[in-house]
Short mmCIF file of C-alpha atoms and ligand atoms in Angstrom, two decimals:
data_model
loop_
_atom_site.label_atom_id
_atom_site.label_comp_id
_atom_site.label_asym_id
_atom_site.label_seq_id
_atom_site.Cartn_x
_atom_site.Cartn_y
_atom_site.Cartn_z
CA MET A 1 24.81 23.31 6.87
CA LYS A 2 22.96 20.40 5.30
CA LYS A 3 23.08 19.55 1.62
CA GLN A 4 20.36 21.48 -0.20
CA ASP A 5 19.74 19.45 -3.34
CA TYR A 6 18.46 16.28 -1.72
CA ILE A 7 15.36 14.71 -3.27
CA LYS A 8 12.02 14.68 -1.47
CA TRP A 9 10.01 11.56 -0.68
CA ASP A 10 7.94 11.73 -3.87
CA GLU A 11 11.04 11.99 -6.03
CA TYR A 12 12.77 9.21 -4.11
CA PHE A 13 9.94 6.69 -4.44
CA MET A 14 9.02 7.60 -8.01
CA GLY A 15 12.72 7.32 -8.79
CA ILE A 16 12.69 3.75 -7.48
CA ALA A 17 9.58 2.98 -9.55
CA LEU A 18 11.36 4.41 -12.60
CA LEU A 19 14.53 2.42 -11.92
CA SER A 20 12.37 -0.72 -11.65
CA THR A 21 11.15 -0.19 -15.23
CA GLU A 22 14.71 -0.99 -16.32
CA ARG A 23 14.07 -4.62 -15.34
CA SER A 24 11.07 -4.97 -17.64
CA LYS A 25 11.45 -6.89 -20.91
CA ASP A 26 8.31 -5.41 -22.42
CA PRO A 27 9.38 -3.67 -25.64
CA SER A 28 6.48 -1.22 -25.65
CA THR A 29 5.45 -0.44 -22.08
CA SER A 30 7.86 -0.75 -19.18
CA VAL A 31 6.12 -0.06 -15.88
CA GLY A 32 7.55 0.12 -12.38
CA ALA A 33 5.86 0.37 -8.99
CA CYS A 34 7.01 1.00 -5.44
CA ILE A 35 4.83 0.47 -2.37
CA VAL A 36 5.58 2.61 0.65
CA SER A 37 4.21 2.50 4.18
CA GLU A 38 2.46 5.40 5.87
CA ASP A 39 5.76 6.34 7.48
CA ASN A 40 7.74 6.26 4.24
CA LYS A 41 9.37 2.86 4.51
CA ILE A 42 9.64 0.92 1.26
CA LEU A 43 7.52 -2.24 1.49
CA SER A 44 7.90 -3.65 -1.99
CA VAL A 45 8.76 -2.98 -5.61
CA GLY A 46 7.70 -4.53 -8.90
CA TYR A 47 7.76 -4.24 -12.66
CA ASN A 48 5.74 -5.82 -15.44
CA GLY A 49 6.92 -9.28 -16.35
CA MET A 50 6.01 -12.87 -17.07
CA PRO A 51 5.02 -15.11 -14.15
CA ILE A 52 7.72 -17.20 -12.50
CA GLY A 53 8.65 -20.13 -14.72
CA CYS A 54 7.19 -18.52 -17.85
CA SER A 55 10.28 -17.69 -19.87
CA ASP A 56 10.61 -14.17 -21.24
CA ASP A 57 11.94 -15.81 -24.38
CA ASP A 58 9.11 -18.31 -24.85
CA TYR A 59 6.13 -16.05 -24.16
CA PRO A 60 4.95 -13.35 -26.57
CA TRP A 61 5.55 -9.64 -26.02
CA ASP A 62 3.40 -8.59 -28.96
CA ARG A 63 0.50 -6.20 -28.57
CA GLU A 64 -1.32 -7.25 -31.71
CA GLY A 65 -2.25 -10.49 -33.36
CA ASN A 66 -4.07 -13.60 -32.33
CA GLY A 67 -5.13 -13.25 -28.69
CA LEU A 68 -3.06 -16.09 -27.33
CA ASP A 69 -0.01 -14.75 -29.14
CA THR A 70 -0.21 -11.35 -27.46
CA LYS A 71 1.24 -10.47 -24.09
CA TYR A 72 -2.06 -9.61 -22.46
CA PHE A 73 -2.97 -13.05 -21.17
CA TYR A 74 0.41 -13.55 -19.55
CA VAL A 75 2.12 -10.43 -18.29
CA CYS A 76 1.85 -9.69 -14.59
CA HIS A 77 1.59 -5.94 -14.15
CA ALA A 78 4.04 -3.94 -12.06
CA GLU A 79 1.50 -2.97 -9.41
CA LEU A 80 0.27 -6.52 -8.94
CA ASN A 81 3.83 -7.81 -8.83
CA ALA A 82 4.71 -5.23 -6.19
CA ILE A 83 1.75 -6.38 -4.09
CA LEU A 84 2.60 -10.05 -4.58
CA ASN A 85 6.31 -9.51 -3.91
CA TYR A 86 5.55 -8.14 -0.45
CA THR A 87 6.44 -10.64 2.23
CA GLY A 88 5.02 -8.73 5.19
CA THR A 89 1.50 -8.64 6.48
CA HIS A 90 0.53 -5.02 6.84
CA MET A 91 -0.19 -2.87 3.82
CA LYS A 92 -3.04 -0.82 5.25
CA GLY A 93 -2.61 2.89 4.70
CA ALA A 94 0.27 2.36 2.28
CA LYS A 95 0.90 4.37 -0.86
CA ILE A 96 1.81 3.01 -4.26
CA TYR A 97 4.01 4.93 -6.67
CA THR A 98 3.58 3.76 -10.22
CA THR A 99 4.90 5.04 -13.51
CA LEU A 100 1.56 4.37 -15.23
CA PHE A 101 -1.99 4.68 -13.93
CA PRO A 102 -3.09 1.22 -12.75
CA CYS A 103 -5.46 -0.89 -14.83
CA ASN A 104 -8.76 -2.08 -13.38
CA GLU A 105 -7.34 -5.47 -12.36
CA CYS A 106 -4.40 -4.00 -10.43
CA THR A 107 -6.77 -1.45 -8.96
CA LYS A 108 -8.89 -4.21 -7.42
CA ALA A 109 -5.79 -5.64 -5.76
CA ILE A 110 -4.68 -2.19 -4.59
CA ILE A 111 -8.05 -1.56 -2.98
CA GLN A 112 -8.25 -5.01 -1.40
CA LYS A 113 -4.83 -4.66 0.20
CA GLY A 114 -5.84 -1.44 1.93
CA ILE A 115 -3.56 0.87 -0.04
CA THR A 116 -5.00 4.35 0.35
CA GLU A 117 -3.12 6.48 -2.15
CA ILE A 118 -1.84 6.09 -5.70
CA ILE A 119 0.82 8.43 -7.03
CA TYR A 120 1.13 7.92 -10.77
CA MET A 121 3.30 9.46 -13.42
CA CYS A 122 1.67 8.80 -16.78
CA ASP A 123 -2.04 8.46 -17.52
CA LYS A 124 -1.92 7.83 -21.25
CA TYR A 125 -4.68 5.23 -21.12
CA ALA A 126 -7.11 7.55 -19.32
CA ASP A 127 -9.68 7.14 -22.09
CA THR A 128 -9.73 3.34 -21.96
CA GLU A 129 -12.51 1.42 -20.25
CA SER A 130 -9.94 -0.19 -17.97
CA VAL A 131 -8.76 3.09 -16.47
CA ILE A 132 -12.25 4.60 -16.37
CA ALA A 133 -13.40 1.51 -14.43
CA ALA A 134 -10.33 1.77 -12.19
CA LYS A 135 -11.12 5.37 -11.26
CA ARG A 136 -14.75 4.50 -10.62
CA MET A 137 -13.68 1.84 -8.11
CA LEU A 138 -11.09 4.12 -6.51
CA ASP A 139 -13.65 6.89 -6.09
CA SER A 140 -16.13 4.49 -4.49
CA SER A 141 -13.53 3.08 -2.11
CA GLY A 142 -12.08 6.44 -1.15
CA VAL A 143 -8.60 5.64 -2.44
CA LYS A 144 -6.88 8.88 -3.40
CA TYR A 145 -4.89 9.28 -6.57
CA ARG A 146 -2.73 12.12 -7.74
CA GLN A 147 -0.35 12.69 -10.57
CA TYR A 148 3.33 13.09 -9.87
CA HIS A 149 4.80 16.22 -11.39
CA PRO A 150 8.42 15.75 -12.45
CA ILE A 151 10.80 18.34 -11.04
CA GLY A 152 13.09 18.18 -14.05
CA LYS A 153 16.04 16.81 -12.16
CA ASP A 154 18.29 14.38 -14.02
CA ILE A 155 20.10 11.76 -12.02
CA VAL A 156 22.71 9.70 -13.79
CA ILE A 157 23.55 6.33 -12.32
CA SER A 158 26.60 4.61 -13.71
CA LEU A 159 26.34 0.85 -13.58
ZN1 ZN B 201 -2.56 -3.68 -14.08
#
């Protein structure tokens, strides 16, 4: 008889998005994303971080202060990184698992790449203009989005 406590696809891919957050150096918001093909093959992963060559130690991680001294001008979001990290050519019909609802900028890239479904975990910025704009674009383009509901399973990985 087969093992009964195996995780389903949603748990597997959200688990990979969650593991990816462990690579982020952002002290306030670590985000991870995992892009999966229509037939459940992992295409790419990403987390929020500074662009290549922009040192995590030299660039600011602050949320407040003078604009150029905050992270917002520099950080590449997890979803965009996952899209840019992909080395293949075919993302049409793919799904993206992300630990946080995508901002409007990542949403544009998601739509343009032909991703057709977003599975997100947290939507704590739902009231911001960025996320409201994101949902408006997703609704217009017919990209589905649904919240992932945790199953309450703890997995401990010893590294
Ligand atoms: Zn974004």
